[in-house]
Short mmCIF file of C-alpha atoms in Angstrom, two decimals:
data_model
loop_
_atom_site.label_atom_id
_atom_site.label_comp_id
_atom_site.label_asym_id
_atom_site.label_seq_id
_atom_site.Cartn_x
_atom_site.Cartn_y
_atom_site.Cartn_z
CA MET A 1 18.65 15.68 -13.11
CA PRO A 2 17.05 14.71 -9.75
CA LEU A 3 18.47 12.14 -7.35
CA VAL A 4 16.53 10.11 -4.81
CA ALA A 5 17.46 7.74 -1.99
CA GLY A 6 16.12 4.20 -1.96
CA VAL A 7 16.37 2.38 1.38
CA ASP A 8 16.08 -1.35 2.04
CA PHE A 9 16.03 -2.72 5.59
CA GLY A 10 17.04 -6.38 5.46
CA THR A 11 17.46 -9.01 8.14
CA LEU A 12 21.02 -8.04 9.05
CA SER A 13 21.68 -4.64 7.46
CA VAL A 14 20.21 -1.58 5.79
CA ARG A 15 21.19 -0.63 2.25
CA VAL A 16 20.85 2.92 0.90
CA THR A 17 21.10 3.47 -2.86
CA LEU A 18 21.23 6.82 -4.63
CA VAL A 19 19.21 6.62 -7.84
CA HIS A 20 19.68 9.09 -10.69
CA SER A 21 16.44 9.72 -12.55
CA GLN A 22 18.05 8.78 -15.90
CA LYS A 23 21.24 6.86 -15.09
CA GLY A 24 19.71 4.59 -12.46
CA PRO A 25 21.74 3.53 -9.38
CA ILE A 26 24.91 5.59 -8.96
CA GLY A 27 26.09 4.33 -5.59
CA THR A 28 25.11 2.25 -2.59
CA ALA A 29 26.25 1.73 1.00
CA SER A 30 25.21 -0.61 3.79
CA ALA A 31 25.38 -0.70 7.57
CA GLU A 32 24.77 -3.68 9.81
CA TYR A 33 22.72 -4.07 13.00
CA PRO A 34 22.46 -6.95 15.48
CA LEU A 35 19.97 -9.79 15.19
CA HIS A 36 19.11 -11.07 18.66
CA ARG A 37 18.79 -14.86 18.87
CA ARG A 38 18.65 -17.29 21.78
CA ARG A 39 20.26 -20.68 21.55
CA GLU A 40 17.79 -22.08 24.08
CA ASP A 41 14.86 -20.76 21.99
CA PRO A 42 15.43 -21.10 18.23
CA ASP A 43 12.07 -19.40 17.56
CA PHE A 44 13.30 -16.11 19.09
CA ALA A 45 14.44 -13.34 16.68
CA THR A 46 14.29 -9.63 17.53
CA GLN A 47 15.89 -6.34 16.58
CA SER A 48 16.10 -2.88 18.08
CA HIS A 49 14.44 0.07 16.33
CA GLU A 50 17.19 2.35 17.62
CA ASP A 51 19.92 0.08 16.23
CA GLN A 52 18.25 0.13 12.84
CA MET A 53 17.83 3.90 12.74
CA GLN A 54 21.48 4.42 13.71
CA ALA A 55 22.47 2.08 10.90
CA LEU A 56 20.32 4.10 8.48
CA VAL A 57 22.25 7.22 9.45
CA ARG A 58 25.60 5.50 8.88
CA ALA A 59 24.59 4.05 5.51
CA THR A 60 23.08 7.32 4.24
CA ARG A 61 26.11 9.34 5.27
CA ALA A 62 28.39 6.72 3.72
CA VAL A 63 26.68 6.71 0.32
CA LEU A 64 26.70 10.52 0.15
CA GLU A 65 30.42 10.53 0.92
CA LYS A 66 31.13 7.66 -1.49
CA THR A 67 29.37 9.33 -4.42
CA GLY A 68 30.30 12.92 -3.59
CA VAL A 69 26.64 13.91 -3.73
CA ALA A 70 25.43 16.83 -1.64
CA GLY A 71 22.48 15.84 0.52
CA GLU A 72 20.53 18.89 -0.66
CA GLY A 73 20.36 17.30 -4.11
CA VAL A 74 18.32 14.31 -2.92
CA VAL A 75 14.66 15.13 -3.59
CA ALA A 76 12.89 12.16 -1.95
CA ILE A 77 13.60 9.14 0.24
CA ALA A 78 11.63 5.87 0.24
CA LEU A 79 12.04 2.71 2.28
CA ASP A 80 11.10 -0.92 2.35
CA THR A 81 11.56 -3.39 5.20
CA THR A 82 11.24 -7.00 6.20
CA GLY A 83 7.79 -8.20 7.22
CA SER A 84 5.95 -9.13 9.19
CA SER A 85 8.30 -7.38 11.63
CA VAL A 86 6.14 -5.95 14.39
CA VAL A 87 6.83 -3.41 17.13
CA PRO A 88 4.38 -2.49 19.93
CA VAL A 89 4.49 1.23 20.78
CA ASP A 90 3.03 3.67 23.30
CA GLU A 91 0.88 6.70 22.52
CA ASN A 92 4.00 8.72 21.55
CA LEU A 93 5.26 5.99 19.19
CA LYS A 94 8.02 4.95 21.57
CA PRO A 95 8.79 1.23 21.23
CA LEU A 96 7.65 -0.87 24.17
CA ASP A 97 9.87 -3.70 23.02
CA ASP A 98 12.12 -4.77 20.18
CA TYR A 99 10.69 -5.81 16.83
CA TYR A 100 9.33 -9.32 16.55
CA LEU A 101 11.32 -9.92 13.39
CA TRP A 102 9.79 -11.71 10.40
CA CYS A 103 11.74 -14.87 11.33
CA ASP A 104 10.57 -14.87 14.95
CA HIS A 105 8.40 -17.97 15.24
CA ARG A 106 7.33 -17.82 18.88
CA ALA A 107 3.69 -17.19 17.96
CA LYS A 108 3.05 -20.67 16.57
CA SER A 109 0.19 -21.57 18.90
CA GLU A 110 -1.41 -18.14 18.43
CA ALA A 111 -1.36 -18.62 14.65
CA GLU A 112 -3.00 -22.04 15.00
CA GLU A 113 -5.74 -20.50 17.18
CA ILE A 114 -6.38 -17.75 14.64
CA THR A 115 -6.60 -20.25 11.79
CA ALA A 116 -8.96 -22.61 13.61
CA LYS A 117 -11.30 -19.88 14.87
CA ALA A 118 -11.32 -18.08 11.53
CA HIS A 119 -12.51 -21.23 9.77
CA ALA A 120 -15.04 -21.95 12.50
CA ALA A 121 -16.41 -18.41 12.13
CA LYS A 122 -16.31 -18.69 8.31
CA LEU A 123 -14.19 -15.54 8.26
CA GLU A 124 -13.65 -14.46 4.65
CA ALA A 125 -10.26 -12.97 5.48
CA ILE A 126 -8.68 -16.39 6.09
CA ASP A 127 -9.34 -17.40 2.48
CA TRP A 128 -7.42 -14.36 1.25
CA CYS A 129 -4.26 -15.52 2.98
CA GLY A 130 -4.33 -19.05 1.61
CA GLY A 131 -6.49 -20.62 4.30
CA VAL A 132 -3.81 -20.67 7.02
CA TYR A 133 -2.72 -17.79 9.25
CA SER A 134 1.04 -17.80 9.71
CA HIS A 135 3.14 -17.61 12.85
CA GLU A 136 5.23 -15.03 10.98
CA TRP A 137 2.36 -12.52 10.81
CA GLY A 138 1.10 -9.56 12.77
CA PHE A 139 -1.93 -10.64 14.78
CA ALA A 140 -0.21 -13.83 15.96
CA LYS A 141 2.83 -11.86 17.12
CA LEU A 142 0.78 -9.15 18.78
CA LEU A 143 -1.31 -11.71 20.67
CA HIS A 144 1.86 -13.49 21.80
CA TRP A 145 3.31 -10.17 23.00
CA LEU A 146 0.14 -9.25 24.92
CA ARG A 147 0.11 -12.64 26.63
CA HIS A 148 3.76 -12.48 27.66
CA ASN A 149 4.14 -8.83 28.67
CA PRO A 150 1.50 -8.05 31.30
CA ASP A 151 3.63 -5.26 32.76
CA LYS A 152 3.59 -3.32 29.49
CA ARG A 153 -0.04 -3.78 28.38
CA SER A 154 -1.31 -0.58 30.02
CA ARG A 155 1.06 1.50 27.87
CA PHE A 156 0.21 -0.25 24.59
CA ALA A 157 -1.25 2.20 22.07
CA THR A 158 -0.84 0.29 18.81
CA ALA A 159 1.42 -2.06 16.89
CA LEU A 160 3.27 -1.02 13.76
CA GLU A 161 4.87 -2.85 10.90
CA HIS A 162 8.53 -1.97 10.44
CA CYS A 163 7.97 0.01 7.21
CA ASP A 164 5.31 2.19 8.83
CA MET A 165 7.37 2.74 11.98
CA VAL A 166 10.43 3.91 10.07
CA ALA A 167 8.42 6.26 7.82
CA ALA A 168 6.67 7.75 10.86
CA THR A 169 9.99 8.17 12.68
CA LEU A 170 11.62 9.95 9.74
CA ALA A 171 8.59 12.21 9.30
CA GLY A 172 8.57 13.18 12.96
CA VAL A 173 5.15 11.66 13.63
CA THR A 174 4.59 11.25 17.37
CA SER A 175 0.95 10.16 17.54
CA ALA A 176 -0.37 6.73 16.64
CA ALA A 177 -3.44 8.36 15.12
CA ASP A 178 -1.32 10.19 12.55
CA VAL A 179 0.57 7.19 11.17
CA LYS A 180 -0.05 6.32 7.52
CA ARG A 181 -0.23 2.53 7.22
CA SER A 182 0.91 0.40 4.32
CA VAL A 183 -1.71 -1.55 2.40
CA CYS A 184 1.10 -3.93 1.43
CA ALA A 185 2.08 -4.69 5.03
CA MET A 186 -1.36 -4.80 6.60
CA GLY A 187 -3.06 -6.55 3.70
CA HIS A 188 -0.57 -9.41 3.52
CA LYS A 189 0.03 -9.95 7.23
CA TRP A 190 -2.90 -8.52 9.25
CA LEU A 191 -6.10 -9.76 7.52
CA TRP A 192 -6.82 -6.18 6.43
CA ASN A 193 -8.96 -5.49 3.35
CA PRO A 194 -11.50 -2.74 2.62
CA LYS A 195 -13.74 -5.48 1.19
CA TRP A 196 -14.84 -6.39 4.74
CA GLY A 197 -14.38 -3.00 6.33
CA GLY A 198 -10.70 -3.27 7.17
CA PHE A 199 -10.00 -5.79 9.92
CA PRO A 200 -12.03 -8.77 11.09
CA PRO A 201 -14.80 -7.75 13.51
CA GLU A 202 -14.13 -6.99 17.16
CA GLU A 203 -16.05 -10.05 18.33
CA PHE A 204 -13.77 -12.34 16.36
CA LEU A 205 -10.62 -10.79 17.81
CA VAL A 206 -11.99 -10.96 21.35
CA SER A 207 -12.92 -14.62 20.78
CA LEU A 208 -9.21 -15.31 20.38
CA ASP A 209 -8.43 -13.81 23.77
CA PRO A 210 -10.05 -11.05 25.86
CA LEU A 211 -6.66 -9.32 25.73
CA MET A 212 -7.51 -8.41 22.12
CA ALA A 213 -10.40 -6.18 23.22
CA GLY A 214 -9.97 -2.74 21.68
CA VAL A 215 -7.04 -3.77 19.48
CA ARG A 216 -9.08 -3.31 16.30
CA ALA A 217 -9.68 0.36 17.09
CA LYS A 218 -6.03 0.84 18.02
CA LEU A 219 -5.00 -0.40 14.56
CA ASN A 220 -7.38 1.84 12.67
CA GLY A 221 -6.05 4.72 10.61
CA GLU A 222 -5.35 5.73 7.04
CA TYR A 223 -4.36 2.78 4.84
CA LEU A 224 -2.62 3.71 1.61
CA THR A 225 -0.78 2.23 -1.36
CA SER A 226 2.78 3.34 -1.99
CA ASN A 227 1.90 5.95 -4.60
CA HIS A 228 0.82 8.11 -1.64
CA VAL A 229 3.03 10.13 0.72
CA ALA A 230 3.42 9.03 4.34
CA GLY A 231 5.02 12.30 5.40
CA HIS A 232 7.98 14.60 4.85
CA LEU A 233 11.47 14.34 6.30
CA SER A 234 11.67 16.14 9.65
CA ALA A 235 14.37 18.68 10.40
CA GLU A 236 15.78 16.40 13.12
CA TRP A 237 16.25 13.42 10.82
CA ALA A 238 17.33 15.56 7.88
CA GLU A 239 20.24 16.78 9.98
CA LYS A 240 21.14 13.26 11.11
CA LEU A 241 21.02 11.82 7.60
CA GLY A 242 22.63 14.78 5.86
CA LEU A 243 19.57 15.37 3.65
CA HIS A 244 17.23 18.30 3.02
CA ALA A 245 14.27 18.71 5.38
CA GLY A 246 10.79 18.46 3.89
CA ILE A 247 11.46 15.95 1.12
CA PRO A 248 8.61 13.46 0.60
CA ILE A 249 8.56 9.94 2.05
CA PRO A 250 6.09 7.65 0.27
CA VAL A 251 4.14 5.00 2.15
CA GLY A 252 6.51 2.06 2.60
CA ALA A 253 6.15 -1.62 1.76
CA PHE A 254 7.85 -4.97 2.18
CA ASP A 255 11.29 -5.49 0.71
CA ALA A 256 10.36 -8.34 -1.64
CA HIS A 257 7.46 -6.42 -3.14
CA TRP A 258 9.63 -3.45 -4.00
CA ASP A 259 12.48 -5.73 -5.10
CA ALA A 260 10.01 -7.04 -7.67
CA ILE A 261 9.32 -3.48 -8.84
CA GLY A 262 13.07 -2.85 -9.01
CA SER A 263 13.46 -6.04 -11.08
CA HIS A 264 11.10 -4.62 -13.73
CA ILE A 265 8.19 -6.92 -12.93
CA ARG A 266 5.20 -6.87 -15.24
CA GLU A 267 2.02 -8.91 -15.34
CA GLY A 268 2.95 -12.50 -16.19
CA ASP A 269 6.26 -12.33 -14.33
CA VAL A 270 7.14 -14.16 -11.13
CA VAL A 271 10.04 -12.70 -9.17
CA ASN A 272 11.98 -14.96 -6.82
CA VAL A 273 13.65 -12.68 -4.31
CA VAL A 274 16.28 -15.14 -3.14
CA GLY A 275 18.09 -14.15 0.05
CA THR A 276 18.09 -15.49 3.60
CA SER A 277 14.60 -16.69 2.74
CA THR A 278 12.80 -16.54 -0.60
CA CYS A 279 9.82 -14.30 -1.33
CA ILE A 280 7.96 -15.09 -4.52
CA ILE A 281 6.07 -12.13 -5.95
CA ALA A 282 3.59 -11.87 -8.80
CA MET A 283 0.85 -9.45 -9.75
CA ALA A 284 -2.37 -9.77 -11.73
CA LYS A 285 -5.17 -7.54 -12.98
CA LYS A 286 -7.73 -10.17 -11.99
CA THR A 287 -7.97 -11.11 -8.32
CA GLU A 288 -8.20 -14.85 -7.64
CA LEU A 289 -7.53 -16.56 -4.34
CA VAL A 290 -4.80 -19.21 -4.19
CA PRO A 291 -5.00 -21.90 -1.46
CA GLY A 292 -1.81 -22.08 0.57
CA VAL A 293 -0.41 -18.86 -0.89
CA CYS A 294 0.12 -16.42 1.92
CA GLY A 295 -1.31 -13.25 0.49
CA VAL A 296 -3.51 -11.88 -2.27
CA VAL A 297 -3.78 -8.12 -1.77
CA PRO A 298 -4.97 -5.47 -4.24
CA GLY A 299 -2.40 -2.67 -4.57
CA SER A 300 0.36 -4.29 -2.52
CA VAL A 301 3.05 -4.52 -5.20
CA HIS A 302 1.75 -2.11 -7.85
CA PRO A 303 -1.19 0.16 -6.96
CA GLU A 304 -3.08 -0.90 -10.10
CA TYR A 305 -2.65 -4.68 -9.71
CA THR A 306 -3.36 -7.36 -7.16
CA GLY A 307 -0.16 -8.46 -5.47
CA ILE A 308 0.46 -12.16 -4.81
CA GLU A 309 3.08 -13.29 -2.28
CA ALA A 310 4.46 -16.73 -1.43
CA GLY A 311 7.86 -18.07 -0.47
CA LEU A 312 10.30 -20.29 1.40
CA SER A 313 11.02 -19.67 5.08
CA ALA A 314 14.72 -20.31 4.54
CA THR A 315 17.04 -20.39 1.51
CA GLY A 316 20.33 -18.62 2.07
CA ASP A 317 19.97 -19.45 5.76
CA ILE A 318 20.02 -23.14 4.84
CA PHE A 319 23.14 -22.73 2.72
CA GLU A 320 24.84 -20.82 5.56
CA ALA A 321 23.86 -23.46 8.11
CA ILE A 322 25.34 -26.26 5.97
CA ALA A 323 28.61 -24.35 5.58
CA ARG A 324 28.74 -23.41 9.26
CA ARG A 325 28.33 -27.01 10.38
CA ALA A 326 31.16 -27.95 8.03
CA GLY A 327 33.41 -25.24 9.46
CA SER A 328 33.41 -23.49 6.08
CA THR A 329 31.69 -20.69 4.19
CA VAL A 330 29.18 -20.81 1.37
CA PRO A 331 31.63 -19.30 -1.18
CA GLU A 332 34.30 -21.82 -0.22
CA LEU A 333 31.91 -24.75 -0.20
CA SER A 334 30.49 -23.66 -3.57
CA LYS A 335 33.81 -24.05 -5.38
CA GLY A 336 33.39 -26.94 -7.81
CA LEU A 337 29.58 -27.08 -7.71
CA GLU A 338 29.50 -26.08 -11.38
CA SER A 339 30.70 -29.60 -12.22
CA TYR A 340 27.83 -31.29 -10.38
CA ARG A 341 25.14 -32.99 -12.47
CA PRO A 342 21.43 -33.21 -11.60
CA GLY A 343 20.82 -35.85 -8.99
CA GLN A 344 24.44 -37.01 -8.84
CA THR A 345 24.57 -36.70 -5.05
CA GLY A 346 21.78 -39.21 -4.57
CA LEU A 347 20.33 -36.82 -1.98
CA LEU A 348 16.86 -35.32 -1.87
CA ARG A 349 16.73 -32.36 0.51
CA LEU A 350 13.55 -30.61 1.63
CA SER A 351 13.88 -26.94 2.57
CA TRP A 352 11.99 -27.01 5.87
CA ASP A 353 14.83 -26.00 8.19
CA ASN A 354 12.80 -22.95 9.28
CA GLY A 355 9.36 -24.44 8.69
CA ASP A 356 7.18 -24.13 5.58
CA ARG A 357 5.85 -20.74 4.50
CA THR A 358 4.09 -21.91 1.33
CA VAL A 359 2.07 -23.96 0.41
CA LEU A 360 1.73 -25.92 3.66
CA VAL A 361 2.18 -22.97 6.05
CA ASN A 362 3.49 -25.31 8.73
CA PRO A 363 6.03 -24.12 11.35
CA GLU A 364 6.37 -27.60 12.89
CA LEU A 365 8.47 -28.99 10.04
CA GLY A 366 12.23 -29.45 10.00
CA GLY A 367 14.85 -30.04 7.35
CA VAL A 368 14.79 -33.50 5.76
CA THR A 369 17.56 -35.06 3.67
CA LEU A 370 17.06 -38.51 2.15
CA GLY A 371 19.66 -40.76 0.58
CA TRP A 372 22.72 -40.32 2.82
CA ASN A 373 25.64 -42.73 2.57
CA LEU A 374 28.99 -42.82 4.38
CA LEU A 375 30.85 -40.87 1.69
CA HIS A 376 28.60 -37.82 1.33
CA THR A 377 30.16 -34.41 1.95
CA ALA A 378 28.88 -31.01 3.01
CA GLN A 379 29.34 -29.89 -0.60
CA ASP A 380 26.99 -32.66 -1.71
CA GLU A 381 24.42 -31.44 0.78
CA LEU A 382 24.81 -27.85 -0.41
CA PHE A 383 24.11 -28.87 -4.00
CA ALA A 384 21.12 -30.95 -2.90
CA ALA A 385 19.85 -27.95 -0.91
CA ILE A 386 20.01 -25.76 -4.02
CA GLU A 387 18.05 -28.41 -5.93
CA GLY A 388 15.59 -28.70 -3.04
CA THR A 389 14.84 -24.97 -2.91
CA ALA A 390 14.27 -25.08 -6.68
CA PHE A 391 11.84 -27.99 -6.32
CA HIS A 392 9.99 -26.17 -3.54
CA THR A 393 9.78 -23.07 -5.72
CA ARG A 394 8.27 -25.16 -8.51
CA ILE A 395 5.57 -26.48 -6.16
CA ILE A 396 4.62 -22.89 -5.36
CA LEU A 397 4.62 -21.71 -8.98
CA GLU A 398 2.47 -24.66 -10.02
CA ARG A 399 -0.04 -23.88 -7.28
CA MET A 400 -0.22 -20.26 -8.41
CA ALA A 401 -0.66 -21.26 -12.05
CA GLU A 402 -3.45 -23.69 -11.13
CA HIS A 403 -5.40 -20.72 -9.79
CA GLY A 404 -5.06 -18.33 -12.67
CA VAL A 405 -1.75 -16.59 -12.00
CA ARG A 406 0.25 -16.17 -15.20
CA VAL A 407 3.81 -17.46 -15.02
CA ASP A 408 5.29 -16.32 -18.34
CA ARG A 409 8.73 -15.32 -17.07
CA VAL A 410 10.74 -16.08 -13.95
CA ILE A 411 13.12 -13.44 -12.59
CA ASN A 412 15.70 -14.41 -9.95
CA ALA A 413 16.27 -11.28 -7.89
CA GLY A 414 17.75 -10.76 -4.44
CA GLY A 415 21.40 -11.04 -3.51
CA ILE A 416 22.10 -14.76 -3.95
CA PRO A 417 21.45 -15.03 -7.72
CA GLN A 418 24.13 -12.37 -8.25
CA LYS A 419 26.70 -14.59 -6.53
CA ASN A 420 25.59 -18.12 -7.40
CA GLU A 421 25.30 -19.00 -11.08
CA VAL A 422 24.86 -22.67 -10.18
CA LEU A 423 21.61 -21.77 -8.44
CA ASN A 424 20.33 -19.87 -11.48
CA GLN A 425 21.09 -22.79 -13.80
CA VAL A 426 19.52 -25.36 -11.47
CA TYR A 427 16.38 -23.23 -11.12
CA ALA A 428 16.08 -22.83 -14.91
CA SER A 429 16.33 -26.60 -15.45
CA VAL A 430 14.06 -27.55 -12.53
CA LEU A 431 11.39 -25.06 -13.61
CA ASN A 432 12.11 -25.84 -17.27
CA LYS A 433 11.79 -22.14 -18.04
CA PRO A 434 14.28 -19.40 -18.87
CA VAL A 435 15.34 -17.58 -15.72
CA LEU A 436 16.10 -13.87 -16.00
CA VAL A 437 18.71 -12.33 -13.73
CA PRO A 438 19.19 -8.56 -13.25
CA ALA A 439 22.63 -7.27 -14.24
CA GLY A 440 23.34 -6.11 -10.71
CA VAL A 441 21.60 -6.16 -7.33
CA PRO A 442 18.11 -4.62 -7.57
CA THR A 443 17.74 -4.41 -3.78
CA SER A 444 16.61 -0.86 -2.80
CA LEU A 445 16.06 0.09 -6.46
CA GLY A 446 12.31 -0.43 -6.01
CA SER A 447 12.46 2.06 -3.16
CA GLY A 448 14.19 4.46 -5.53
CA ILE A 449 11.38 4.07 -8.06
CA PHE A 450 8.71 4.95 -5.49
CA ALA A 451 10.85 7.88 -4.35
CA LEU A 452 10.93 9.13 -7.94
CA LEU A 453 7.14 8.92 -8.04
CA ALA A 454 6.81 10.76 -4.71
CA ALA A 455 9.05 13.55 -6.02
CA GLY A 456 6.94 13.86 -9.18
CA VAL A 457 9.87 13.00 -11.46
CA TYR A 458 7.90 10.29 -13.29
CA PRO A 459 4.13 9.98 -13.62
CA THR A 460 3.97 6.16 -13.50
CA ILE A 461 5.87 3.19 -12.13
CA GLU A 462 6.37 1.90 -15.65
CA ALA A 463 8.01 5.13 -16.79
CA ALA A 464 10.39 5.05 -13.84
CA GLN A 465 11.19 1.36 -14.42
CA GLU A 466 12.08 2.00 -18.05
CA ALA A 467 14.45 4.74 -16.97
CA VAL A 468 16.31 3.15 -14.06
CA CYS A 469 15.88 -0.65 -13.95
CA LEU A 470 18.88 -2.85 -14.64
CA PRO A 471 19.06 -4.99 -17.80
CA LEU A 472 18.03 -8.64 -17.49
CA ARG A 473 20.15 -11.51 -18.78
CA THR A 474 18.72 -14.95 -19.56
CA VAL A 475 19.74 -18.35 -18.20
CA GLU A 476 18.25 -21.08 -20.40
CA PRO A 477 17.24 -24.51 -19.09
CA ASN A 478 19.34 -27.48 -20.14
CA ALA A 479 17.04 -30.02 -21.83
CA ASP A 480 18.89 -33.10 -20.55
CA ASP A 481 19.05 -31.71 -17.02
CA ALA A 482 15.37 -30.78 -17.13
CA ALA A 483 14.48 -34.40 -17.96
CA VAL A 484 16.39 -35.68 -14.92
CA TYR A 485 14.87 -33.01 -12.69
CA GLU A 486 11.39 -33.92 -13.89
CA GLN A 487 11.95 -37.41 -12.48
CA LEU A 488 13.38 -36.10 -9.22
CA TYR A 489 10.65 -33.49 -8.85
CA GLN A 490 7.97 -36.16 -8.75
CA LEU A 491 9.82 -37.76 -5.82
CA TYR A 492 10.20 -34.40 -4.09
CA ARG A 493 6.53 -33.58 -4.56
CA ASN A 494 5.43 -36.92 -3.10
CA VAL A 495 7.67 -36.59 -0.05
CA TYR A 496 6.73 -32.91 0.41
CA PHE A 497 3.02 -33.59 0.69
CA ALA A 498 3.35 -36.94 2.49
CA LEU A 499 5.49 -35.56 5.33
CA GLY A 500 4.31 -31.97 5.32
CA SER A 501 1.14 -32.14 7.39
CA ARG A 502 -0.27 -34.23 10.21
CA ASP A 503 -3.34 -35.31 8.22
CA ALA A 504 -1.54 -36.03 4.93
CA THR A 505 -2.98 -38.72 2.71
CA PRO A 506 -0.84 -41.84 3.06
CA ILE A 507 1.37 -42.55 0.06
CA ALA A 508 3.91 -45.28 -0.69
CA LEU A 509 7.43 -43.85 -0.54
CA GLY A 510 9.35 -47.08 -1.02
CA THR A 511 10.56 -46.09 -4.48
CA VAL A 512 12.21 -42.84 -3.33
CA LEU A 513 15.58 -44.15 -2.11
CA PRO A 514 16.09 -46.70 -4.91
CA THR A 515 15.26 -44.05 -7.52
CA LEU A 516 17.67 -41.54 -5.96
CA ARG A 517 20.42 -44.15 -6.08
CA SER A 518 19.59 -45.08 -9.69
CA VAL A 519 19.63 -41.43 -10.82
CA ALA A 520 22.95 -40.83 -9.05
CA THR A 521 24.51 -43.90 -10.67
CA GLU A 522 23.40 -42.79 -14.12
CA ALA A 523 24.70 -39.26 -13.51
CA VAL A 524 28.18 -40.60 -12.70
CA ARG A 525 28.23 -42.55 -15.95
CA LEU A 526 27.51 -39.50 -18.10
CA PRO A 527 30.43 -37.68 -19.72
CA SER A 528 31.48 -34.37 -18.18
CA THR A 529 29.79 -31.20 -19.38
CA GLU A 530 30.95 -27.63 -19.08
CA THR A 531 27.70 -26.39 -17.60
CA LEU A 532 24.93 -27.85 -15.54
#
C-alpha cells in the first residue's frame, strides 16, 4: 500500500514522518536548525531558509534509512510550518533576508498602526481577526522590514509565508507569479479573504506608509486550500531528499491547523496544540466572528469548514524559562508535581511572558506571579505556570463558546501533553471537561493526511483520518479539584482583564492575595491523593 511523507517545520527542528495508508505512522526523524536571538533585543527571532532546507534533507534521509523504505515508494510529500513566519524574496524567489519567525515581535508599533487605521477606516478585515492586528502577523512584519532595510527595497518582489516558500522551493518554482499561496496562512495572518476581493485596498495600505505602495499587487496570485496541489517535486530536490521526482506537493498550511487534522478533529472539537506556545484550533460549518480571537478563515483547517485559531504566545517556553533560571530542566523540575494539589502553592501565575496572543492581543504584557513568600521554589512556580496556562486556555474557550463555537470535546495535542500527564490532569479539572490525548505524537500526521489526499489514496480528509489517526485516550476531571479551580479561575479572570490592557475597567483586587493564601492553607490540610 502507498506511503507518503508528512513534514512539520517547528520552531527549532523539522520532523518528517512516513505514513502508511493503512497502518498510519511507521517512522519519524527530526533535524534541528538554529534560532537566531539577540540578548539586547528580546523581540528578535529569525531563521535561515537554507538552514531549514538542509535540515529537511537530513530528516528525510534519516527516516528513509531508519524505516528501510526506498524513496521511490513515497507517492506524495506535504508540509506544514510555523506562522506567521515571513521571508521577503526577490523576483527569482531568493531570500533577501532571514525569516521573521512567528515569535519575532519587533513589529509591535506597526501592528498598532494597522489596528488603529483599520478601525478608523472601518475596514471589515479587522473584525475577522478579532479586532486587533497582531505583531506576530505578516503585514506588520513586512512593513517593519521595509522600514529597516532601505538597501534591499529595490530588489523586493514579494513576501512569502514559510509554508508557501518551502512548497515553491521543493517544486522548483523560481517566479513569484507562479507561487501557489495558502488560504490558511494568508487568511489568518494577512487580512486576506475573497469576501472583500482578497487584500484590503491599496489606499489603505499606502495610508500606513508610502513604502507599502504596490505591495498589494506583489502579493496577488492563486490562493488555494490544502486539497489543491502547489506543485510537484523537482528533480533537484528529489535527488537531495532521496525521493521520486514528480510526486505531488499539496498547498501547505500552519502546523497547528494540520496538527488538529492529525488529531482527528471534527466539528465540536477544540484542539490545544501545546508546545513552545499553544495554538487553539476549532472549526465550524457556520462562520461567526469572535472578538479577540485571532483568525476566522473559511477553509483554513478543513476545506469545507471555517477554521478558528487562538492561542497563548508562550507555554513550553515559560516552563523552560522557569527551569533555566533554576539551573535545572523541565523533566527534572517536574519530578514530584503529581503530588501537588490545586492551589497549594498559593501562587497565581499569568502566562504573559511573551505577551498575550488571545484574547487581549497585547505584546506589551509580561509574566506576572502573585502570592510569593520566602519559601517558594522553582517547582512551585512551574506548577503554578501549568495552572496559569490552563486558566488562560479557559478564558479563550469561553470567549469562543460565547460566540457560537461548539466546544464539545477538548483534545490536547502537540508534544508537551505526551510528556506531562500533570498538565493534562490540571487542564481537565480547570476546564471541567474530559481532555482527550492522542496515543502518540500527532505532529506531522496532518501533513501525511493531506499528502494522502494529494496522491489520490483517499477521497476525503475524514476517510484518511479514520485510516491513520492515532487512538485518543481520556483524562477525566477530578470533581474536588474542579471546585477549587473554579474559585481560583475567578481570581485569574479578574487579574487577567484588570492588568491586561491600558484602558481596563478598574476592579478591586484586594481579595486576590488573601484568597490565594486561604486556598493554599486548605490544600495543605487535605489528605494526600494519588492523582491530582
